[in-house]
Short mmCIF file of C-alpha atoms in Angstrom, two decimals:
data_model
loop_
_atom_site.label_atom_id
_atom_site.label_comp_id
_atom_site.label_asym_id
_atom_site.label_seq_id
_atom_site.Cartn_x
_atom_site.Cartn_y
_atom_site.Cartn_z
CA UNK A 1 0.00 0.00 0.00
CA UNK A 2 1.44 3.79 -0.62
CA UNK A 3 1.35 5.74 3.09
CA UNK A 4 -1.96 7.82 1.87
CA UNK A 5 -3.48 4.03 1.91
CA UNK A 6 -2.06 3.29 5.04
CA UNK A 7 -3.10 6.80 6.69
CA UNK A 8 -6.53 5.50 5.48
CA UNK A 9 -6.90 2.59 7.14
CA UNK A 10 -4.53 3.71 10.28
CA UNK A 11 -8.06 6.34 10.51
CA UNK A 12 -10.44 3.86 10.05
CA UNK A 13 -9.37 1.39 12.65
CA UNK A 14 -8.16 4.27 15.20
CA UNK A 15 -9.59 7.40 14.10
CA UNK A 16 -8.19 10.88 12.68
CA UNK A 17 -5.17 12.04 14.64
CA UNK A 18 -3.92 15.45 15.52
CA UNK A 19 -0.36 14.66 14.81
CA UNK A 20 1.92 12.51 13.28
CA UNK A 21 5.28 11.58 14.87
CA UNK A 22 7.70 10.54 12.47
CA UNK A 23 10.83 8.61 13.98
CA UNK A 24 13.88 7.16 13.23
CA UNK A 25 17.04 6.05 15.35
CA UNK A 26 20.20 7.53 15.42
CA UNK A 27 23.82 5.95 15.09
CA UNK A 28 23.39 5.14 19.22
CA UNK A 29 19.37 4.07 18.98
CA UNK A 30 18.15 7.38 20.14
CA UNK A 31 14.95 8.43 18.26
CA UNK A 32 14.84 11.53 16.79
CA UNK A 33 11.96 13.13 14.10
CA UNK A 34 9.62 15.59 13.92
CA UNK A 35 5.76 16.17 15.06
CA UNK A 36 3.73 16.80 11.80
CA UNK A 37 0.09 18.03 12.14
CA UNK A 38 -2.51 16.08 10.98
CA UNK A 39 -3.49 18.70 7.89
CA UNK A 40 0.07 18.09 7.00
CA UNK A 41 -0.14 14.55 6.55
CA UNK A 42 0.20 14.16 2.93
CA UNK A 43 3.83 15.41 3.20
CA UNK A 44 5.10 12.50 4.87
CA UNK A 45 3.93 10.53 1.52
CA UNK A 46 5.47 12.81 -0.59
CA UNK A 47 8.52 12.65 0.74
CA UNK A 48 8.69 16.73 1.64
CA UNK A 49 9.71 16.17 5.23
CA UNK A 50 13.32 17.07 5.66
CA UNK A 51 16.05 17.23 8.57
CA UNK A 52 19.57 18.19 8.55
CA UNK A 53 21.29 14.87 7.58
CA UNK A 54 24.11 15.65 10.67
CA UNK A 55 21.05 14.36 12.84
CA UNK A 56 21.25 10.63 12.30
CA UNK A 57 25.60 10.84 13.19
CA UNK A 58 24.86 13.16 16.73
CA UNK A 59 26.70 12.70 19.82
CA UNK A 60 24.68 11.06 22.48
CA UNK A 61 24.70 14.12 24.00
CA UNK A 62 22.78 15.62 20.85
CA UNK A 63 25.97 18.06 19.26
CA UNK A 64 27.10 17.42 15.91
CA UNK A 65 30.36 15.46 14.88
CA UNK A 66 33.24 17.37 12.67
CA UNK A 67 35.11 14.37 12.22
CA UNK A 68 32.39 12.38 11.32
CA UNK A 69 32.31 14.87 7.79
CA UNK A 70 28.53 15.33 8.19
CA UNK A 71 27.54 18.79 9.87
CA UNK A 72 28.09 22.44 9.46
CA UNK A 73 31.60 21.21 8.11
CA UNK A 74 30.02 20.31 4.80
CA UNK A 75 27.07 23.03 4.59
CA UNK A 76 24.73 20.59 7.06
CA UNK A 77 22.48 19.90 4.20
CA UNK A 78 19.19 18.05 4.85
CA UNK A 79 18.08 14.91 4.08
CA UNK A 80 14.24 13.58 2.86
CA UNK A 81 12.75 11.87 5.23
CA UNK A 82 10.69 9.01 3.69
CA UNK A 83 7.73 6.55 5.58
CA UNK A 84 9.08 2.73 6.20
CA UNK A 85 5.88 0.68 4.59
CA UNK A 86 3.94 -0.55 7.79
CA UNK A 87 4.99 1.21 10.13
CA UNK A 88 2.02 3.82 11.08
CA UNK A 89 0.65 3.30 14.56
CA UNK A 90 -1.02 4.92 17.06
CA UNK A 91 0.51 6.26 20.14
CA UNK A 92 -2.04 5.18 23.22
CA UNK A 93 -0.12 7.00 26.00
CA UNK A 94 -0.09 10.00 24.24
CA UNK A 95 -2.62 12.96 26.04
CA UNK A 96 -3.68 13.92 22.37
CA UNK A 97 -4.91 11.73 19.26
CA UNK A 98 -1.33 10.82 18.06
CA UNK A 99 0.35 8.23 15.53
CA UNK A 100 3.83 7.64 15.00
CA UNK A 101 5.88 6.44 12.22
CA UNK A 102 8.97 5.43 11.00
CA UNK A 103 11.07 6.79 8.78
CA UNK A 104 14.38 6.63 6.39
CA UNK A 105 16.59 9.62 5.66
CA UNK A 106 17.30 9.91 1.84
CA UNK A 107 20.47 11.73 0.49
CA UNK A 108 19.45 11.06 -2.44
CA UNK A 109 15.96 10.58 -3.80
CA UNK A 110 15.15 6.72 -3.38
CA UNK A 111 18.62 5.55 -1.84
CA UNK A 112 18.24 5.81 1.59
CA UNK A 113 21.44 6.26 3.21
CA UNK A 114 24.31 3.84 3.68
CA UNK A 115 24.94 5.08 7.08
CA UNK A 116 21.31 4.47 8.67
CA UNK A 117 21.27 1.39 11.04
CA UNK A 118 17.87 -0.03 9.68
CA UNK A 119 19.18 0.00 6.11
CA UNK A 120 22.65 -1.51 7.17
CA UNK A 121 20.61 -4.58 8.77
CA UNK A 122 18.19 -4.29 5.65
CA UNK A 123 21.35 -5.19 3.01
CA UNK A 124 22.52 -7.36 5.68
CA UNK A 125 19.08 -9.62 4.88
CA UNK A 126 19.80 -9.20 1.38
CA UNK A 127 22.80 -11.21 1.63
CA UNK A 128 20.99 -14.12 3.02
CA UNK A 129 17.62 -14.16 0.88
CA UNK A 130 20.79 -14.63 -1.57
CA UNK A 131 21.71 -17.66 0.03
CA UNK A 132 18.17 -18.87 0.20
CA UNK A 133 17.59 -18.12 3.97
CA UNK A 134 15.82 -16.00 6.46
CA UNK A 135 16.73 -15.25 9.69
CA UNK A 136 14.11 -15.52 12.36
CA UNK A 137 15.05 -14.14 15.42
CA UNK A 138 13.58 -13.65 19.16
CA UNK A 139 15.01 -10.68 21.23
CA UNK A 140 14.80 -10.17 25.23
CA UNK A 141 15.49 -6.77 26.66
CA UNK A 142 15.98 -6.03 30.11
CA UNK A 143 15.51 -2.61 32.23
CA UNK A 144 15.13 -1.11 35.36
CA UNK A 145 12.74 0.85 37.03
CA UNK A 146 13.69 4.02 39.19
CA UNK A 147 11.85 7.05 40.87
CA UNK A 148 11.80 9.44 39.15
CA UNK A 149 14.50 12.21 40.07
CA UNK A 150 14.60 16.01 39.85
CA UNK A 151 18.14 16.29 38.58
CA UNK A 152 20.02 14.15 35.33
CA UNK A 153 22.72 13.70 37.45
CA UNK A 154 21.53 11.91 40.37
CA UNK A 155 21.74 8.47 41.18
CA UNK A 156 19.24 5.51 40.45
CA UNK A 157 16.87 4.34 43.00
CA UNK A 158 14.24 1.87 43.45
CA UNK A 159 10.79 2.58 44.58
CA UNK A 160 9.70 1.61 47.73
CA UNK A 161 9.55 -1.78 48.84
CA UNK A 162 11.41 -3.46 46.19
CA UNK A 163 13.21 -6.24 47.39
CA UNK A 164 17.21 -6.24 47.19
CA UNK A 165 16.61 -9.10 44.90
CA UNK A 166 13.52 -10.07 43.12
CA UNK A 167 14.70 -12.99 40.90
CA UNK A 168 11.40 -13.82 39.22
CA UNK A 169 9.52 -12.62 42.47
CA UNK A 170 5.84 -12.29 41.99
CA UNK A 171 4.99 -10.10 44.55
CA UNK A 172 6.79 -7.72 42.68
CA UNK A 173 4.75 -7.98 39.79
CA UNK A 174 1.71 -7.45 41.37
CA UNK A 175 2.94 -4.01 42.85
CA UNK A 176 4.39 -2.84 39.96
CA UNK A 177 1.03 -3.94 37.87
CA UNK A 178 -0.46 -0.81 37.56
CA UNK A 179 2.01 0.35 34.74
CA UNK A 180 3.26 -2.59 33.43
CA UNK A 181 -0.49 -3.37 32.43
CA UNK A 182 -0.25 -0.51 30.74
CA UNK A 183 2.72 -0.83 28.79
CA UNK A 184 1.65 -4.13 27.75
CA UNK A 185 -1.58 -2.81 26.51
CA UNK A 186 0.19 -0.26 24.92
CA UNK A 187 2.18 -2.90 22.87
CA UNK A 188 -0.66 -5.09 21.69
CA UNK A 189 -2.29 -1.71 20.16
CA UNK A 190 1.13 -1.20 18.72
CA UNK A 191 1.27 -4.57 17.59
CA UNK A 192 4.35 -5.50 19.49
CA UNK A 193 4.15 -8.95 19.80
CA UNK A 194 5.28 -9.84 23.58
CA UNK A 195 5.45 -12.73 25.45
CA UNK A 196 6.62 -13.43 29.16
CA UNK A 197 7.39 -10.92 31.45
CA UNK A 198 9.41 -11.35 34.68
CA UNK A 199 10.67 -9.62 37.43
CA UNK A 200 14.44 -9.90 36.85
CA UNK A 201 16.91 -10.38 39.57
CA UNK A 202 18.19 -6.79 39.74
CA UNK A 203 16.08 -4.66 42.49
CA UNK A 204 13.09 -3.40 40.12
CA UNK A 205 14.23 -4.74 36.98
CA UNK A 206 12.29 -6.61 34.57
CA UNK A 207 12.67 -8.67 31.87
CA UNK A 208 10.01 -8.59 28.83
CA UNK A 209 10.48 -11.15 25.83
CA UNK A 210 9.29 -10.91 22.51
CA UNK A 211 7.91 -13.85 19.81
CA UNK A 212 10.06 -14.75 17.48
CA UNK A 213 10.22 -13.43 13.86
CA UNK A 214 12.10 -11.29 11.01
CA UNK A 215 15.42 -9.69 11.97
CA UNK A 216 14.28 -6.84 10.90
CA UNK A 217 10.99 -6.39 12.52
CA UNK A 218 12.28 -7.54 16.08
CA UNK A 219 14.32 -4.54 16.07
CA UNK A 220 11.86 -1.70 15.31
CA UNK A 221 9.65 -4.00 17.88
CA UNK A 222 13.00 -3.50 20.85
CA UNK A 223 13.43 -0.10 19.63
CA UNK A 224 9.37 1.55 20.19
CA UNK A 225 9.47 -0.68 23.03
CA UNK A 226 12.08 1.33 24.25
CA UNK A 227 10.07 4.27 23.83
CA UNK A 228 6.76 3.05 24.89
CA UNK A 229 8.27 1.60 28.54
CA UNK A 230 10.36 4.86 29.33
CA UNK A 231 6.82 7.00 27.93
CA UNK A 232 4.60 5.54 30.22
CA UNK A 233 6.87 4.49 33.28
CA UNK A 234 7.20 8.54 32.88
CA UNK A 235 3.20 8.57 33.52
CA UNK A 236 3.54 6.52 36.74
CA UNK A 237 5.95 8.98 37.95
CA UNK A 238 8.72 6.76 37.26
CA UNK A 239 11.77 6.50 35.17
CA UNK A 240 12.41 3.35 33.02
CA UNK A 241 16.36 2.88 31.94
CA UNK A 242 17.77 0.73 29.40
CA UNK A 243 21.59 1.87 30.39
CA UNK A 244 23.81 -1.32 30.53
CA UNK A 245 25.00 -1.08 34.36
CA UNK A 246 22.43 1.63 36.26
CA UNK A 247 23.83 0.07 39.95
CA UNK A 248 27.38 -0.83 40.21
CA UNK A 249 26.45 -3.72 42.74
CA UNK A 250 23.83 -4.86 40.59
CA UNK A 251 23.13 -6.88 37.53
CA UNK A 252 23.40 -5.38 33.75
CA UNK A 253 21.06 -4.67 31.09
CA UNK A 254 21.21 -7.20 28.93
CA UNK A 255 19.68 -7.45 24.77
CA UNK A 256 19.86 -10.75 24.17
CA UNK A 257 19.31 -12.54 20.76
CA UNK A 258 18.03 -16.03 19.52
CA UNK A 259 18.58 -16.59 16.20
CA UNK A 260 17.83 -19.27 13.37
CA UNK A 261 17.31 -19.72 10.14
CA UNK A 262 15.04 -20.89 7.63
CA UNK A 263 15.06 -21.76 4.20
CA UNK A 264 12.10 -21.14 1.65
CA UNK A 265 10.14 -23.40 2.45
CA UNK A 266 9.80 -22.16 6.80
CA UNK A 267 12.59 -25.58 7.60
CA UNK A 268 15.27 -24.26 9.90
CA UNK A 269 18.49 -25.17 8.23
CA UNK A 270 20.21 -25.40 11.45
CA UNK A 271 18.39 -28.51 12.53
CA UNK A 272 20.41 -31.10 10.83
CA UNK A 273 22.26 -34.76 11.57
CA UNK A 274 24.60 -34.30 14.47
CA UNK A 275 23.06 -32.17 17.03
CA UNK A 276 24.18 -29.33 16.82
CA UNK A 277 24.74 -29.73 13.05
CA UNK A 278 27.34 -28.26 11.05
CA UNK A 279 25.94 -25.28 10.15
CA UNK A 280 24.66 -23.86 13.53
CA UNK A 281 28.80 -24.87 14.60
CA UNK A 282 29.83 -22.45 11.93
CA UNK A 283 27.41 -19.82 12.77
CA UNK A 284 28.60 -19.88 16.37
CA UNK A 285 32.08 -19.96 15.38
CA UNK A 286 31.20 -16.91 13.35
CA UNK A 287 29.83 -14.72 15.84
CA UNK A 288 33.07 -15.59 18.39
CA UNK A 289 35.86 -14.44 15.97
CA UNK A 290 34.17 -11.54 15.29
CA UNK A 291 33.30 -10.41 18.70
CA UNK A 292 36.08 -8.42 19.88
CA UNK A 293 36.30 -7.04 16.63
CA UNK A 294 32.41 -5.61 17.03
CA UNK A 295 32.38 -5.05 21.02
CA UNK A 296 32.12 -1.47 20.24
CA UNK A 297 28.24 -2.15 18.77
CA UNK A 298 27.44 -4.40 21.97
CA UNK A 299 28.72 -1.69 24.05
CA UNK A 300 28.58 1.48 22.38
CA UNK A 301 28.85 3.76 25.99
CA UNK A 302 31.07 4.34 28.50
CA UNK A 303 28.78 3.10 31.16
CA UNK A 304 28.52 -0.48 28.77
CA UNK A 305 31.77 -1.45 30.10
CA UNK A 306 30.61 -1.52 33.80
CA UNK A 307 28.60 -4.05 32.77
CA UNK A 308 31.14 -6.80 32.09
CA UNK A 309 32.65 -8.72 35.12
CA UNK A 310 33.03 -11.41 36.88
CA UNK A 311 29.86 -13.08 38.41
CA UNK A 312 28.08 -10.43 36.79
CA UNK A 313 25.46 -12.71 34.53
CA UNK A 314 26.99 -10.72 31.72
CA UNK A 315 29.32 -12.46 29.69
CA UNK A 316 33.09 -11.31 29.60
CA UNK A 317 35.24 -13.43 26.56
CA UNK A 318 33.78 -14.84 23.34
CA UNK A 319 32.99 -18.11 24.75
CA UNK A 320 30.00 -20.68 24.05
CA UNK A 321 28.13 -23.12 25.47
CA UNK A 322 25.20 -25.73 25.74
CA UNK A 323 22.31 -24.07 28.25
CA UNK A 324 24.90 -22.16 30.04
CA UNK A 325 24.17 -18.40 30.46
CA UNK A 326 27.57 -17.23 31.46
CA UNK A 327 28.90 -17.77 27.99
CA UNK A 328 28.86 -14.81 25.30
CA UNK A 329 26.66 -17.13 22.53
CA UNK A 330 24.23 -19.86 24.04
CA UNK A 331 23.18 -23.04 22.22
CA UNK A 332 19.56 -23.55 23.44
CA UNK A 333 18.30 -25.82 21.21
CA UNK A 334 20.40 -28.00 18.86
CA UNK A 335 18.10 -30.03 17.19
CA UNK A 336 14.65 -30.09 15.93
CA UNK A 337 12.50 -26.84 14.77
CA UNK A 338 13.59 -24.91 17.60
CA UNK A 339 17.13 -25.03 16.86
CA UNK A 340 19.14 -21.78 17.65
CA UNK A 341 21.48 -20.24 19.28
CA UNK A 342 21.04 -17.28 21.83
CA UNK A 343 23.56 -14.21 21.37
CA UNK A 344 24.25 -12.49 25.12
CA UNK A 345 26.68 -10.15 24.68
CA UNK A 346 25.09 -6.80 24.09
CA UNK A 347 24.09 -4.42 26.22
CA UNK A 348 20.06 -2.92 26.43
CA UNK A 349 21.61 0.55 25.73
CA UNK A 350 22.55 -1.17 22.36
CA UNK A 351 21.36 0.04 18.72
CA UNK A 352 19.48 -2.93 17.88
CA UNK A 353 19.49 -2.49 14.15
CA UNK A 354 23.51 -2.29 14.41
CA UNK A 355 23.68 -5.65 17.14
CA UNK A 356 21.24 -7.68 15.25
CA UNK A 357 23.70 -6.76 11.50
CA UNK A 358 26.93 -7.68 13.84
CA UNK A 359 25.20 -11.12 14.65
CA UNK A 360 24.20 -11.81 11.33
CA UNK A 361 27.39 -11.03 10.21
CA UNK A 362 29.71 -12.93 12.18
CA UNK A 363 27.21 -16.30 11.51
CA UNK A 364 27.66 -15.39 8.00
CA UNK A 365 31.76 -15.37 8.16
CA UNK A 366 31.43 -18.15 10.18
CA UNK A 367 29.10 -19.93 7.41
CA UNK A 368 30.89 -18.81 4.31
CA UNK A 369 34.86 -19.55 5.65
CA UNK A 370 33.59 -22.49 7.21
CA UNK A 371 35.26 -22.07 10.48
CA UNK A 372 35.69 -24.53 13.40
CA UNK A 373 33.99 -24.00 17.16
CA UNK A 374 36.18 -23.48 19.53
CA UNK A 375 36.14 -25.96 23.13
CA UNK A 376 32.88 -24.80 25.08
CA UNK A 377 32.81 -22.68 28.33
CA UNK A 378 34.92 -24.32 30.82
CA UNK A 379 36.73 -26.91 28.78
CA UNK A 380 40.17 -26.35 27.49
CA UNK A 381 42.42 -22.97 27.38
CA UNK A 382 39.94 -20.24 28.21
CA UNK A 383 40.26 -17.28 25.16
CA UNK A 384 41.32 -14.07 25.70
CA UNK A 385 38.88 -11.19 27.86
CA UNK A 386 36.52 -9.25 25.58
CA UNK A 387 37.95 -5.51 26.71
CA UNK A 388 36.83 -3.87 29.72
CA UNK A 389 38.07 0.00 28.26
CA UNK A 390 35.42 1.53 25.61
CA UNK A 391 38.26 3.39 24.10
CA UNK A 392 40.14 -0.06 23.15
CA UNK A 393 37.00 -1.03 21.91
CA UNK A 394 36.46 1.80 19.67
CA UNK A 395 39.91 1.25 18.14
CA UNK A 396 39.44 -2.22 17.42
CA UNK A 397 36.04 -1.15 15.77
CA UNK A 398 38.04 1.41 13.49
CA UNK A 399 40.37 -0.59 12.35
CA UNK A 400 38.30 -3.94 11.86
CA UNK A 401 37.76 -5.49 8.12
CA UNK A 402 34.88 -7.38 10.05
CA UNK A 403 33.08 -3.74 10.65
CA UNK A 404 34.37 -2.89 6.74
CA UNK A 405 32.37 -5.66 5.57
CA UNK A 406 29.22 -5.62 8.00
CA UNK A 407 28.91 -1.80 7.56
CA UNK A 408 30.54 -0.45 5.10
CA UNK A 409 34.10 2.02 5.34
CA UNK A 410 31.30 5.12 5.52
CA UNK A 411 29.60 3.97 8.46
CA UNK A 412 33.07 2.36 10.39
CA UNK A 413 34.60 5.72 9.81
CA UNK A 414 31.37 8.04 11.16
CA UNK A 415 30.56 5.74 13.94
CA UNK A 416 34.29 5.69 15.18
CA UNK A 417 34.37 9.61 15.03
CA UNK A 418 30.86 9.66 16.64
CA UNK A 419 32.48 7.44 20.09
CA UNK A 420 35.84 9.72 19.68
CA UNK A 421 33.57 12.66 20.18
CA UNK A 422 31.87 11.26 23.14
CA UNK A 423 34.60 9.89 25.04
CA UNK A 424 36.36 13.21 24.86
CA UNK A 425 33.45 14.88 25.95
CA UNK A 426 33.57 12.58 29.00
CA UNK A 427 36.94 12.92 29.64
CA UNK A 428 36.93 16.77 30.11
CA UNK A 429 34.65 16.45 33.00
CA UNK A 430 36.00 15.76 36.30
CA UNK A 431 33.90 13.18 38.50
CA UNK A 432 33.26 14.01 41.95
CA UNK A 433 35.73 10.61 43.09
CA UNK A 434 38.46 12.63 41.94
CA UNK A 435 38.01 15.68 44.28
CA UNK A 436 37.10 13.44 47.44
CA UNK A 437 40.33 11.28 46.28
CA UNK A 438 42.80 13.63 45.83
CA UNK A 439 41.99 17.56 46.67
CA UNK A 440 42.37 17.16 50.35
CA UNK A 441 45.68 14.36 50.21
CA UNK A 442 47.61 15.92 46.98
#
């Protein structure tokens, strides 16, 4: 259907709304867009929405990137903003009658660009409807809940009576009902298909898991869910985070990925003779040798780092294993329909469009140089540490012919300047640890 035909029927089913919000991530998953009034709609159609194109390559603090050679360096020209198919829906928490849609930025008219995350994962499928498969995939995001605080600064905090521990606790579902009933409401109008949820074992942190289906659709599903749980935990007076390590003495945010594939006709190729077969061996193998090589997608931030440690339930080398969630890439199933493997390394404050093209990547290396798995998790030499220091990370990332070939030189090189920016932003400012450390003994 063209957008006009979708605007149609998005009226029909949920009536005529006041505004349009049209969205699209950023190089860190941060959604950014424009509100268009509803006598404005046709625009979005028509492709006569523009932004500067510097938007989609933004620090995470919002400023603009000179190295990145988008921005007021070249002129800051804009960039067409044009309507993903399927993608209008309404917005139920919003006060006023309000849909939302995605977008694409165009540089030029009908390319989108080669930088944007959702196209990079979009060529990424390419390759494999080449190869005659489709990935299916199943993602599981985890996030706190905090009060809500008056300053940006200050530190996390539960709400009252949450447990130091909850670990699947259902008396902290029931208290926390009120808005979780609402966010899950909020996703079946959307049409975000979850499953469980659980009270994870961080204090206030939860756990929601989605069905599984198309790459591509399970991350717009992560990334509005995003949205929609920080939207209306806002509406409860609360703040829900996504950031990879909120508590130091607490567990991380994980994104975690299962991931199969099918052929034409719906078989999963991975279930074959062998258990696990040799295809689901290579894939695995795949996604370990180019881990370190891609940490900087699983953990883009300088908080992502806090996350990896010992005990931590976050894995810390590129290891794998049958059922065993301390390793980096989890067989679950190795046989049968249900044959996959679960990725665990990336962080919830991960671009999900960028994680899910690193994991389809390294299965694809894997696949196509047919490499060899490694001993599991806990047998044999153990491999090296996956890096606890972003800026090693970032390095790697820049000089990686994995990231060349996943991304794209265009991308490697704007993303690297994008994390260059940010952690020299960070390292101008002087935490207060350093004053109580050393002003009153140096």
């Amino acid at each position: 259907m063209t957008f006009a035909e979708e605007y149609e029927t998005h009226c029909a089913q949920h009536g005529t709304p006041e505004r349009i919000e049209v969205l699209f991530a950023d190089l860190n998953g941060i959604l950014r867009g424009k509100w268009v009034p509803m006598d404005q709609w046709e625009k979005i159609g028509a492709g006569k929405l523009r932004l500067p194109f510097s938007t989609i390559a933004v620090s995470i603090r919002g400023h603009e990137v000179p190295g990145s050679g988008t921005g007021i360096v070249v002129g800051d020209p804009d960039a067409r903003l044009v309507p993903v198919p399927g993608t209008i829906l309404p917005v139920p928490w919003a006060d006023r009658p309000t849909a939302q849609v995605l977008v694409e930025m165009e540089e030029d008219p009908g390319v989108p660009t080669n930088i944007s995350p959702r196209t990079i994962l979009s060529k990424m499928l390419d390759t494999y409807r080449a190869h005659g498969w489709h990935p299916v995939t199943a993602a599981e995001l985890e996030f706190y809940i905090i009060q809500s605080r008056d300053r940006a600064d200050a530190a996390p905090c539960p709400p009252p009576f949450t447990p130091p521990a909850q670990n699947y606790d259902m008396e902290a579902m029931d208290r926390n009902a009120p808005w979780l009933d609402q966010l899950l409401a909020a996703c079946e109008v959307q049409g975000l298909p979850t499953d469980t949820v659980t009270a994870e074992y961080g204090p206030a942190q939860f756990e929601v898991n989605f069905r599984h289906g198309p790459a591509l659709a399970a991350c717009d599903q992560a990334l509005l869910f995003r949205r929609a749980a920080r939207c209306i935990a806002a509406k409860h007076g609360l703040e829900a985070t996504f950031t990879a390590k909120p508590y130091a003495a607490e567990p991380g945010n994980g994104f975690h990925i299962h991931a199969s594939l099918v052929d034409g006709d719906g078989a999963n190729v991975f279930d074959e003779p062998g258990r696990p077969g040799p295809l689901l061996t290579k894939a695995v193998a795949g996604t370990l040798a180019t881990m370190e090589d891609l940490q900087a997608i699983f953990a883009p931030h300088l908080n992502s780092y806090r996350r990896f440690g010992p005990m931590s339930f976050a894995p810390t080398a590129p290891e794998w294993g049958f059922d065993h969630r301390g390793a980096a890439v989890r067989m679950v199933e190795t046989a049968g329909p249900a044959a996959r493997l679960e990725h665990r390394i990336a962080g919830a404050d991960a671009n999900p469009y960028l994680v899910m093209a690193a994991l389809l990547g390294g299965m694809l290396h894997g696949i196509e140089n047919d490499l060899a798995l490694p001993p599991a998790i806990g047998d044999g030499e153990p491999p090296r540490p996956l890096t606890s220091h972003w800026i090693g990370a970032v390095d790697r990332f820049e000089a990686s012919p994995h990231a060349t070939a996943i991304y794209g030189d265009r991308f490697r090189h704007v993303f690297s300047a994008i994390k260059r920016q940010e952690i020299e932003e960070i390292a101008t400012v002087i935490p207060p640890q350093e004053y109580e450390l050393y002003l009153s003994r140096l």
